[in-house]
Amino acid sequence: MKRWIPLLITILFLQACSDSDDDAVTSSSDDFDRKAMLENWADNRIIPAYEDLNTKLGSMVEAKDDFVNNPNEVNLEAVRIAWLDAYKVWQHVEMFSIGRAEQINYAFQMNVYPTNVDDIQSNIQTQNYDLSSVNNHDAVGFPALDYMLYGVGNSKADVISYYITDANLNLNYLSDLVDRMKSLTQSIVDDWKNGYRDDFVNNTENSATGSINKLVNDYIFYYEKGLRANKIGIPAGNFSNEPFPDKVEAYYHGSGSKVLALEGLTAVQEFLNGVAYNSTNDGRGLADYLDALDINATEEALSTAINNQFDDARNAIQPLDDSFADQVQNNNNMMFEAYDQLQLAVVLLKVDMLQALDISVDFVDADGD
Amino acid sequence: MKIPFFHFMPYKISSYFKKSTHSAPLAVFRIGFGLMMLISIIRFWSYGWIEKLYLKPDFHFSYYGFEWIKPIGDWTYLIFIICGLSAFFVALGYKYRLAIITFFLSFTYIELMDKTTYLNHYYFISILSFLMCFLPANAYFSVDAYHRKVQYDRISKWCIDSIKLLLGIVYFYAGLAKVNSDWLFKAMPLKIWLPSKYDLPFIGENLMQQEWFHYAMSWSGMLYDLSIPFLLLYRKTRVIAFLLVVFFHIFTRVLFPIGMFPYIMIIGSLIFFEKDVHLRIIGFFKRGIRYLQPVKVSVEQKVHAMRYQSIILPIIGLFFLIQFLFPFRYLLYPGELFWREEGYRFSWRVMLMEKRGYANFKVVNQKTDEYFYVDNDDFLTAFQQKQMSFQPDFILEYAHFLADHFQAQGHDHLAIYVESYVALNGRRSRPYVDPNVNLLTQKRSFKPKTWILPFNDDINGL
C-alpha cells in the first residue's frame, strides 16, 4: 500500500495544476512580458483610440445639433467633416471586438455596409424604430449617415431641401443615428475606464477566453473580413461573378473609400508593432512577441515578413482611385492586385503567426495531427 | 532473463495457445474500459460537442469508402445513447458479447461520421473494442457470470496477452514515429507548444520556456514510448513503469487538450499486473456491491473453454498482422510523409506536428473565364477549416463538394482551383497545392496525389 502514496500525491498535484485557475503567478522569468503587452494595448492604443472616437463623435453631435436647428449648407458641411473625421478614427477601433464592444455587437451597430436605403426610409416613414435591433444593423452607423449626408440628394442644395421638406421625420432620424453612435461609444469608453481595463490586462492566460487569444483572433478577423474582404474584395467581385461598385465603404460620399482603407491598414500595422495611437511611441506588440518566441531562427523574422507584406499592400492601394467604386468600374484589375497583396498577409497572420503563438481556434480534443 | 514477449515465438505456438491464466485482469480491464467509455460519451455530450461537431456543420468530411456514414440529424443523439449504454453494459458484463459488438459498431460509426475529429485514440478505442468482441471478458466477475451461475476463473492466456500486445504496439509505434529529425534535433513541435503553456502554475513561466526542457521532453517522450511496453512486461520494472505511465499521461493531460485518452491509457496499463492486484480491485468492487445485492448467488468456478477458437485465432492473427504493417504503408508513397500526409493516420503518429494551413478556393467558369473566391465560413466550421487547410484529402473532398454546391446553384463549366499555404513545425508557410490544377479533374483514391507541391526540406527518420 505504501508505494501507492507517492503515486497518489503525484496525481493530486498534477490534477491541482490542471484545474487551477488562479492567476496569482506574476513572476516572469521567461523572455516576454505578456501583461506588459496587454497594458500597452489597453493604455496606449485601445483606450486612446476609443477616447478619440468618442471626442470626434462628440463634435459630430454638436455639428448635427447645429444642423438640426438650422439646416443650411454650412452646417451640413460641418456635419460631413465631423463624420469623415470620426469615420477615420473608427478604423482604429473596429478590430477590438472585446469586452462591451463584443457584448453589444458594436461593430455591427456602427459599420455595416452597404447600408439598406429601404430600411432607412421605412424607419423614417413609420417613425417606429429600434435602432439597436439586429434588423437595423444595416440602417445605422457610419454607412447610414453616409447615405443621410450624401445620398439623399445629388448636390448640397438637394440634401438641404430633403431635410427642409419632411423636416421632423428626416432630421429626427439623422439626429437619432448620431446620438446613438455617441452613446454606444461613450458606454464602451466608460467600461474600459471603470474596471474592464484591469480585467483585460490581468487575463494573460492562454485559453479561448484569454485576452491575447481573443484580441489576436479579433485582429485577424478584422484584417480578413473588415479590411481585406469588405473594403476591397467584395466590391472588386472577388467573391462573386461580378463586381459590386456600390458595396464600397462610404459609397455615397464618393471619394472616401481609399482614405478609409488606408487608415484601416495603418491601424492594423500599428497594432502589430505595438505603436501607440496618435503617436510614434513603439511599445510591446505582437511583432515583439514573435521576435521573442523566434521559433525559426534560420529564416527572415516573421515580424519583418508581415510588415513588408503590409507595406506591399499599402503600395498596391496607394495608386487606386480615391473612390473604389470608380476604380472597380474603370480598372478593376488594380483592385484585384491590391486584394492579392492583402491576401498574402492573411497567410502570414493566420498560418505563420498563429503557429508561432500557438493560439487555438476552438476548444475540442485534438492531439495535433 | 525471460521476457514474456518471447511467448510469441513460433516454436512455442501450439503450447502457448493452450496456456491459461487467471481471468481477473481481463475482468478489471473490461470494467475500466466500459466505465471510461461511458464517461467519455457523457463528457462529449455535456460539452455540446454532438451538436457542435455533428449537427451544426452542413458538410462533413468522410473517409474514403465510408461516404455513406453521416450524422443522422437529431437521431445522432440516439447513436450516442446506444454507445454509452453499451459501454455501461460492457462494464457490468451484462449480455457482454452483444454489448461489446454494439459498442464497437456505434463508436466506430461515430468516428467515421466526420474525419475532422480524427484522433489516434479514437482509432485505438475502435480497434480495441473490435478485439474485445472476441475475448471472454465476461468470464469473471460479471452479471453474465451470476446469471449463468458459472464463473470461469481461468481463461486462455493469449486473451490477456492480445490486449498487452495491442497496447505495446500503440506505445512502440508512437515511439518509432518520434525518431525523426524534427522531433529529436529541433525539438519540434514541443518548442512551439510548451512555451505557449506560460499560464501553468509554477512551471509555466520558467521551465516551459527553456529550450533544454523542450529537448528533454522530446527525447524522454521518445524513449518512454519505445521502452514502456517492455518495462511493463518485465515484472521487476513493472511498478516503476506504471508510475511512469501515470506521471507521463497526467503530465500530457495538463499540457494538451487530449481529453480522456491519458486516463484510458493509465487504466488500460493495469492489465500488465498479475492477478493479485486485480483480485484486490475486484474485492474493492465487491465490498461496494455487497450492500446492493440482496440475494447471495453461488457461483461455480470453472476453466473457460473458448468456442470457435479455431476461427477466432486466425482472425486475431490477421488483425495483428494488419496492425503491424498498416503504419508502414506510407513507404508506398513518394515525398515527405508529414507534408503530404499520405498514410499518416491510423499509424500512432501522435502529437508529432504543428501544422497549419490556409486554403482559398477559386471557382472558375471555364467558358467565360469568370471566377470568384469561396468564403469557407459559408460551408465549414472553424474547426473543419483548420483541419481541411493542411490535409490534401480534405482539400480535394471539399473542392468536389463546392462543385456540387455551385452546380446546383446553376453554375456551369466549373473548374476549382485552390491557393493554399501550409506551415509545418515552425517552418515559414509555403505553397501547398499546385494552384494550376483543376481539382475537379482529380478523383479520390489511395494513389499518390501528384498535385501536392514539394516540401523543399528534409525531415529524416522513420
PDB file of N, CA and C in Angstrom, chain A residues 238-304:
ATOM      1  N   ASN A 238     -14.312  39.684 -55.869  1.00  0.00           N
ATOM      2  CA  ASN A 238     -13.501  38.502 -55.606  1.00  0.00           C
ATOM      3  C   ASN A 238     -14.328  37.327 -55.114  1.00  0.00           C
ATOM      4  N   PHE A 239     -15.493  37.609 -54.559  1.00  0.00           N
ATOM      5  CA  PHE A 239     -16.318  36.530 -54.003  1.00  0.00           C
ATOM      6  C   PHE A 239     -17.593  36.306 -54.815  1.00  0.00           C
ATOM      7  N   SER A 240     -17.648  36.895 -56.002  1.00  0.00           N
ATOM      8  CA  SER A 240     -18.870  36.789 -56.787  1.00  0.00           C
ATOM      9  C   SER A 240     -18.495  36.781 -58.262  1.00  0.00           C
ATOM     10  N   ASN A 241     -19.478  36.568 -59.093  1.00  0.00           N
ATOM     11  CA  ASN A 241     -19.183  36.539 -60.524  1.00  0.00           C
ATOM     12  C   ASN A 241     -19.012  37.927 -61.116  1.00  0.00           C
ATOM     13  N   GLU A 242     -19.594  38.926 -60.459  1.00  0.00           N
ATOM     14  CA  GLU A 242     -19.476  40.278 -60.990  1.00  0.00           C
ATOM     15  C   GLU A 242     -19.090  41.242 -59.865  1.00  0.00           C
ATOM     16  N   PRO A 243     -18.470  42.350 -60.206  1.00  0.00           N
ATOM     17  CA  PRO A 243     -18.092  43.322 -59.171  1.00  0.00           C
ATOM     18  C   PRO A 243     -19.306  44.070 -58.626  1.00  0.00           C
ATOM     19  N   PHE A 244     -19.126  44.651 -57.444  1.00  0.00           N
ATOM     20  CA  PHE A 244     -20.200  45.428 -56.819  1.00  0.00           C
ATOM     21  C   PHE A 244     -19.673  46.801 -56.416  1.00  0.00           C
ATOM     22  N   PRO A 245     -19.578  47.737 -57.375  1.00  0.00           N
ATOM     23  CA  PRO A 245     -19.048  49.060 -57.021  1.00  0.00           C
ATOM     24  C   PRO A 245     -19.875  49.752 -55.940  1.00  0.00           C
ATOM     25  N   ASP A 246     -21.153  49.387 -55.802  1.00  0.00           N
ATOM     26  CA  ASP A 246     -21.991  50.050 -54.800  1.00  0.00           C
ATOM     27  C   ASP A 246     -21.789  49.464 -53.408  1.00  0.00           C
ATOM     28  N   LYS A 247     -20.901  48.469 -53.269  1.00  0.00           N
ATOM     29  CA  LYS A 247     -20.662  47.905 -51.932  1.00  0.00           C
ATOM     30  C   LYS A 247     -19.399  48.446 -51.284  1.00  0.00           C
ATOM     31  N   VAL A 248     -18.838  49.518 -51.837  1.00  0.00           N
ATOM     32  CA  VAL A 248     -17.647  50.093 -51.206  1.00  0.00           C
ATOM     33  C   VAL A 248     -18.044  50.846 -49.938  1.00  0.00           C
ATOM     34  N   GLU A 249     -17.058  51.054 -49.096  1.00  0.00           N
ATOM     35  CA  GLU A 249     -17.284  51.835 -47.879  1.00  0.00           C
ATOM     36  C   GLU A 249     -17.425  53.305 -48.280  1.00  0.00           C
ATOM     37  N   ALA A 250     -18.292  54.036 -47.591  1.00  0.00           N
ATOM     38  CA  ALA A 250     -18.529  55.455 -47.891  1.00  0.00           C
ATOM     39  C   ALA A 250     -18.908  55.650 -49.356  1.00  0.00           C
ATOM     40  N   TYR A 251     -19.837  54.822 -49.819  1.00  0.00           N
ATOM     41  CA  TYR A 251     -20.238  54.839 -51.225  1.00  0.00           C
ATOM     42  C   TYR A 251     -20.838  56.183 -51.626  1.00  0.00           C
ATOM     43  N   TYR A 252     -21.708  56.732 -50.787  1.00  0.00           N
ATOM     44  CA  TYR A 252     -22.409  57.967 -51.171  1.00  0.00           C
ATOM     45  C   TYR A 252     -21.491  59.172 -51.084  1.00  0.00           C
ATOM     46  N   HIS A 253     -20.520  59.111 -50.188  1.00  0.00           N
ATOM     47  CA  HIS A 253     -19.539  60.189 -50.087  1.00  0.00           C
ATOM     48  C   HIS A 253     -18.826  60.360 -51.413  1.00  0.00           C
ATOM     49  N   GLY A 254     -18.516  59.238 -52.060  1.00  0.00           N
ATOM     50  CA  GLY A 254     -17.964  59.316 -53.408  1.00  0.00           C
ATOM     51  C   GLY A 254     -16.468  59.164 -53.474  1.00  0.00           C
ATOM     52  N   SER A 255     -15.725  59.703 -52.524  1.00  0.00           N
ATOM     53  CA  SER A 255     -14.270  59.584 -52.642  1.00  0.00           C
ATOM     54  C   SER A 255     -13.624  59.252 -51.303  1.00  0.00           C
ATOM     55  N   GLY A 256     -14.353  58.563 -50.457  1.00  0.00           N
ATOM     56  CA  GLY A 256     -13.818  58.289 -49.125  1.00  0.00           C
ATOM     57  C   GLY A 256     -13.224  56.901 -48.968  1.00  0.00           C
ATOM     58  N   SER A 257     -13.509  56.006 -49.913  1.00  0.00           N
ATOM     59  CA  SER A 257     -13.189  54.598 -49.659  1.00  0.00           C
ATOM     60  C   SER A 257     -11.698  54.343 -49.532  1.00  0.00           C
ATOM     61  N   LYS A 258     -10.875  55.031 -50.345  1.00  0.00           N
ATOM     62  CA  LYS A 258      -9.444  54.755 -50.259  1.00  0.00           C
ATOM     63  C   LYS A 258      -8.866  55.265 -48.951  1.00  0.00           C
ATOM     64  N   VAL A 259      -9.256  56.451 -48.580  1.00  0.00           N
ATOM     65  CA  VAL A 259      -8.669  57.046 -47.377  1.00  0.00           C
ATOM     66  C   VAL A 259      -9.025  56.198 -46.141  1.00  0.00           C
ATOM     67  N   LEU A 260     -10.226  55.642 -46.138  1.00  0.00           N
ATOM     68  CA  LEU A 260     -10.625  54.792 -45.012  1.00  0.00           C
ATOM     69  C   LEU A 260      -9.879  53.457 -45.034  1.00  0.00           C
ATOM     70  N   ALA A 261      -9.696  52.908 -46.221  1.00  0.00           N
ATOM     71  CA  ALA A 261      -8.979  51.630 -46.330  1.00  0.00           C
ATOM     72  C   ALA A 261      -7.532  51.796 -45.864  1.00  0.00           C
ATOM     73  N   LEU A 262      -6.910  52.896 -46.289  1.00  0.00           N
ATOM     74  CA  LEU A 262      -5.522  53.130 -45.884  1.00  0.00           C
ATOM     75  C   LEU A 262      -5.428  53.334 -44.374  1.00  0.00           C
ATOM     76  N   GLU A 263      -6.425  54.010 -43.818  1.00  0.00           N
ATOM     77  CA  GLU A 263      -6.456  54.213 -42.368  1.00  0.00           C
ATOM     78  C   GLU A 263      -6.562  52.866 -41.654  1.00  0.00           C
ATOM     79  N   GLY A 264      -7.410  51.998 -42.183  1.00  0.00           N
ATOM     80  CA  GLY A 264      -7.564  50.670 -41.601  1.00  0.00           C
ATOM     81  C   GLY A 264      -6.266  49.887 -41.648  1.00  0.00           C
ATOM     82  N   LEU A 265      -5.568  49.978 -42.774  1.00  0.00           N
ATOM     83  CA  LEU A 265      -4.302  49.256 -42.909  1.00  0.00           C
ATOM     84  C   LEU A 265      -3.259  49.814 -41.939  1.00  0.00           C
ATOM     85  N   THR A 266      -3.246  51.136 -41.792  1.00  0.00           N
ATOM     86  CA  THR A 266      -2.332  51.748 -40.824  1.00  0.00           C
ATOM     87  C   THR A 266      -2.622  51.232 -39.417  1.00  0.00           C
ATOM     88  N   ALA A 267      -3.915  51.181 -39.079  1.00  0.00           N
ATOM     89  CA  ALA A 267      -4.296  50.703 -37.751  1.00  0.00           C
ATOM     90  C   ALA A 267      -3.808  49.275 -37.536  1.00  0.00           C
ATOM     91  N   VAL A 268      -3.970  48.461 -38.560  1.00  0.00           N
ATOM     92  CA  VAL A 268      -3.561  47.055 -38.465  1.00  0.00           C
ATOM     93  C   VAL A 268      -2.049  46.947 -38.248  1.00  0.00           C
ATOM     94  N   GLN A 269      -1.314  47.745 -38.994  1.00  0.00           N
ATOM     95  CA  GLN A 269       0.145  47.654 -38.895  1.00  0.00           C
ATOM     96  C   GLN A 269       0.632  48.223 -37.562  1.00  0.00           C
ATOM     97  N   GLU A 270       0.037  49.310 -37.134  1.00  0.00           N
ATOM     98  CA  GLU A 270       0.438  49.884 -35.843  1.00  0.00           C
ATOM     99  C   GLU A 270       0.132  48.923 -34.705  1.00  0.00           C
ATOM    100  N   PHE A 271      -0.990  48.252 -34.800  1.00  0.00           N
ATOM    101  CA  PHE A 271      -1.320  47.290 -33.746  1.00  0.00           C
ATOM    102  C   PHE A 271      -0.291  46.163 -33.718  1.00  0.00           C
ATOM    103  N   LEU A 272       0.074  45.676 -34.882  1.00  0.00           N
ATOM    104  CA  LEU A 272       1.080  44.597 -34.947  1.00  0.00           C
ATOM    105  C   LEU A 272       2.349  45.003 -34.210  1.00  0.00           C
ATOM    106  N   ASN A 273       2.769  46.239 -34.441  1.00  0.00           N
ATOM    107  CA  ASN A 273       4.049  46.672 -33.888  1.00  0.00           C
ATOM    108  C   ASN A 273       3.929  47.244 -32.482  1.00  0.00           C
ATOM    109  N   GLY A 274       2.706  47.391 -32.010  1.00  0.00           N
ATOM    110  CA  GLY A 274       2.521  47.933 -30.667  1.00  0.00           C
ATOM    111  C   GLY A 274       2.743  49.433 -30.595  1.00  0.00           C
ATOM    112  N   VAL A 275       2.599  50.107 -31.721  1.00  0.00           N
ATOM    113  CA  VAL A 275       2.777  51.557 -31.744  1.00  0.00           C
ATOM    114  C   VAL A 275       1.594  52.228 -31.050  1.00  0.00           C
ATOM    115  N   ALA A 276       1.881  53.256 -30.280  1.00  0.00           N
ATOM    116  CA  ALA A 276       0.811  53.958 -29.578  1.00  0.00           C
ATOM    117  C   ALA A 276      -0.092  54.685 -30.568  1.00  0.00           C
ATOM    118  N   TYR A 277      -1.356  54.838 -30.170  1.00  0.00           N
ATOM    119  CA  TYR A 277      -2.298  55.553 -31.034  1.00  0.00           C
ATOM    120  C   TYR A 277      -1.937  57.029 -31.073  1.00  0.00           C
ATOM    121  N   ASN A 278      -1.941  57.577 -32.275  1.00  0.00           N
ATOM    122  CA  ASN A 278      -1.657  59.003 -32.458  1.00  0.00           C
ATOM    123  C   ASN A 278      -0.305  59.439 -31.916  1.00  0.00           C
ATOM    124  N   SER A 279       0.653  58.561 -31.985  1.00  0.00           N
ATOM    125  CA  SER A 279       1.996  58.925 -31.568  1.00  0.00           C
ATOM    126  C   SER A 279       2.923  57.902 -32.215  1.00  0.00           C
ATOM    127  N   THR A 280       4.205  58.117 -32.119  1.00  0.00           N
ATOM    128  CA  THR A 280       5.109  57.154 -32.743  1.00  0.00           C
ATOM    129  C   THR A 280       5.779  56.273 -31.699  1.00  0.00           C
ATOM    130  N   ASN A 281       5.324  56.382 -30.440  1.00  0.00           N
ATOM    131  CA  ASN A 281       5.919  55.560 -29.391  1.00  0.00           C
ATOM    132  C   ASN A 281       5.697  54.082 -29.681  1.00  0.00           C
ATOM    133  N   ASP A 282       6.792  53.356 -29.736  1.00  0.00           N
ATOM    134  CA  ASP A 282       6.723  51.950 -30.108  1.00  0.00           C
ATOM    135  C   ASP A 282       6.825  51.097 -28.851  1.00  0.00           C
ATOM    136  N   GLY A 283       5.687  50.537 -28.432  1.00  0.00           N
ATOM    137  CA  GLY A 283       5.684  49.685 -27.242  1.00  0.00           C
ATOM    138  C   GLY A 283       5.643  48.217 -27.628  1.00  0.00           C
ATOM    139  N   ARG A 284       5.339  47.390 -26.640  1.00  0.00           N
ATOM    140  CA  ARG A 284       5.284  45.953 -26.889  1.00  0.00           C
ATOM    141  C   ARG A 284       4.068  45.586 -27.716  1.00  0.00           C
ATOM    142  N   GLY A 285       4.307  44.838 -28.782  1.00  0.00           N
ATOM    143  CA  GLY A 285       3.205  44.380 -29.618  1.00  0.00           C
ATOM    144  C   GLY A 285       3.444  42.965 -30.082  1.00  0.00           C
ATOM    145  N   LEU A 286       2.590  42.525 -30.985  1.00  0.00           N
ATOM    146  CA  LEU A 286       2.721  41.160 -31.488  1.00  0.00           C
ATOM    147  C   LEU A 286       4.066  40.939 -32.170  1.00  0.00           C
ATOM    148  N   ALA A 287       4.553  41.981 -32.858  1.00  0.00           N
ATOM    149  CA  ALA A 287       5.840  41.838 -33.539  1.00  0.00           C
ATOM    150  C   ALA A 287       6.940  41.511 -32.537  1.00  0.00           C
ATOM    151  N   ASP A 288       6.905  42.193 -31.393  1.00  0.00           N
ATOM    152  CA  ASP A 288       7.916  41.926 -30.357  1.00  0.00           C
ATOM    153  C   ASP A 288       7.737  40.523 -29.784  1.00  0.00           C
ATOM    154  N   TYR A 289       6.484  40.141 -29.631  1.00  0.00           N
ATOM    155  CA  TYR A 289       6.186  38.808 -29.106  1.00  0.00           C
ATOM    156  C   TYR A 289       6.753  37.749 -30.052  1.00  0.00           C
ATOM    157  N   LEU A 290       6.502  37.930 -31.345  1.00  0.00           N
ATOM    158  CA  LEU A 290       7.014  36.971 -32.336  1.00  0.00           C
ATOM    159  C   LEU A 290       8.535  36.931 -32.309  1.00  0.00           C
ATOM    160  N   ASP A 291       9.155  38.102 -32.175  1.00  0.00           N
ATOM    161  CA  ASP A 291      10.619  38.137 -32.126  1.00  0.00           C
ATOM    162  C   ASP A 291      11.140  37.393 -30.896  1.00  0.00           C
ATOM    163  N   ALA A 292      10.407  37.541 -29.778  1.00  0.00           N
ATOM    164  CA  ALA A 292      10.850  36.871 -28.555  1.00  0.00           C
ATOM    165  C   ALA A 292      10.698  35.356 -28.680  1.00  0.00           C
ATOM    166  N   LEU A 293       9.622  34.918 -29.319  1.00  0.00           N
ATOM    167  CA  LEU A 293       9.418  33.471 -29.478  1.00  0.00           C
ATOM    168  C   LEU A 293      10.432  32.890 -30.450  1.00  0.00           C
ATOM    169  N   ASP A 294      10.644  33.606 -31.550  1.00  0.00           N
ATOM    170  CA  ASP A 294      11.665  33.241 -32.530  1.00  0.00           C
ATOM    171  C   ASP A 294      11.708  31.743 -32.771  1.00  0.00           C
ATOM    172  N   ILE A 295      10.588  31.173 -33.236  1.00  0.00           N
ATOM    173  CA  ILE A 295      10.547  29.716 -33.369  1.00  0.00           C
ATOM    174  C   ILE A 295      11.397  29.232 -34.530  1.00  0.00           C
ATOM    175  N   ASN A 296      11.770  30.099 -35.427  1.00  0.00           N
ATOM    176  CA  ASN A 296      12.573  29.629 -36.550  1.00  0.00           C
ATOM    177  C   ASN A 296      13.676  30.629 -36.846  1.00  0.00           C
ATOM    178  N   ALA A 297      14.838  30.344 -36.294  1.00  0.00           N
ATOM    179  CA  ALA A 297      15.927  31.304 -36.381  1.00  0.00           C
ATOM    180  C   ALA A 297      16.569  31.329 -37.761  1.00  0.00           C
ATOM    181  N   THR A 298      16.293  30.315 -38.575  1.00  0.00           N
ATOM    182  CA  THR A 298      17.018  30.230 -39.843  1.00  0.00           C
ATOM    183  C   THR A 298      16.410  31.089 -40.940  1.00  0.00           C
ATOM    184  N   GLU A 299      15.206  31.580 -40.740  1.00  0.00           N
ATOM    185  CA  GLU A 299      14.579  32.365 -41.793  1.00  0.00           C
ATOM    186  C   GLU A 299      14.413  33.817 -41.350  1.00  0.00           C
ATOM    187  N   GLU A 300      14.048  34.662 -42.297  1.00  0.00           N
ATOM    188  CA  GLU A 300      13.758  36.065 -42.006  1.00  0.00           C
ATOM    189  C   GLU A 300      12.725  36.145 -40.882  1.00  0.00           C
ATOM    190  N   ALA A 301      12.885  37.120 -39.987  1.00  0.00           N
ATOM    191  CA  ALA A 301      11.953  37.235 -38.866  1.00  0.00           C
ATOM    192  C   ALA A 301      10.529  37.372 -39.395  1.00  0.00           C
ATOM    193  N   LEU A 302       9.616  36.676 -38.751  1.00  0.00           N
ATOM    194  CA  LEU A 302       8.219  36.711 -39.181  1.00  0.00           C
ATOM    195  C   LEU A 302       7.648  38.124 -39.088  1.00  0.00           C
ATOM    196  N   SER A 303       8.027  38.847 -38.028  1.00  0.00           N
ATOM    197  CA  SER A 303       7.508  40.215 -37.877  1.00  0.00           C
ATOM    198  C   SER A 303       7.923  41.076 -39.072  1.00  0.00           C
ATOM    199  N   THR A 304       9.138  40.890 -39.531  1.00  0.00           N
ATOM    200  CA  THR A 304       9.603  41.636 -40.707  1.00  0.00           C
ATOM    201  C   THR A 304       8.806  41.249 -41.942  1.00  0.00           C
TER     202      THR A 304
END
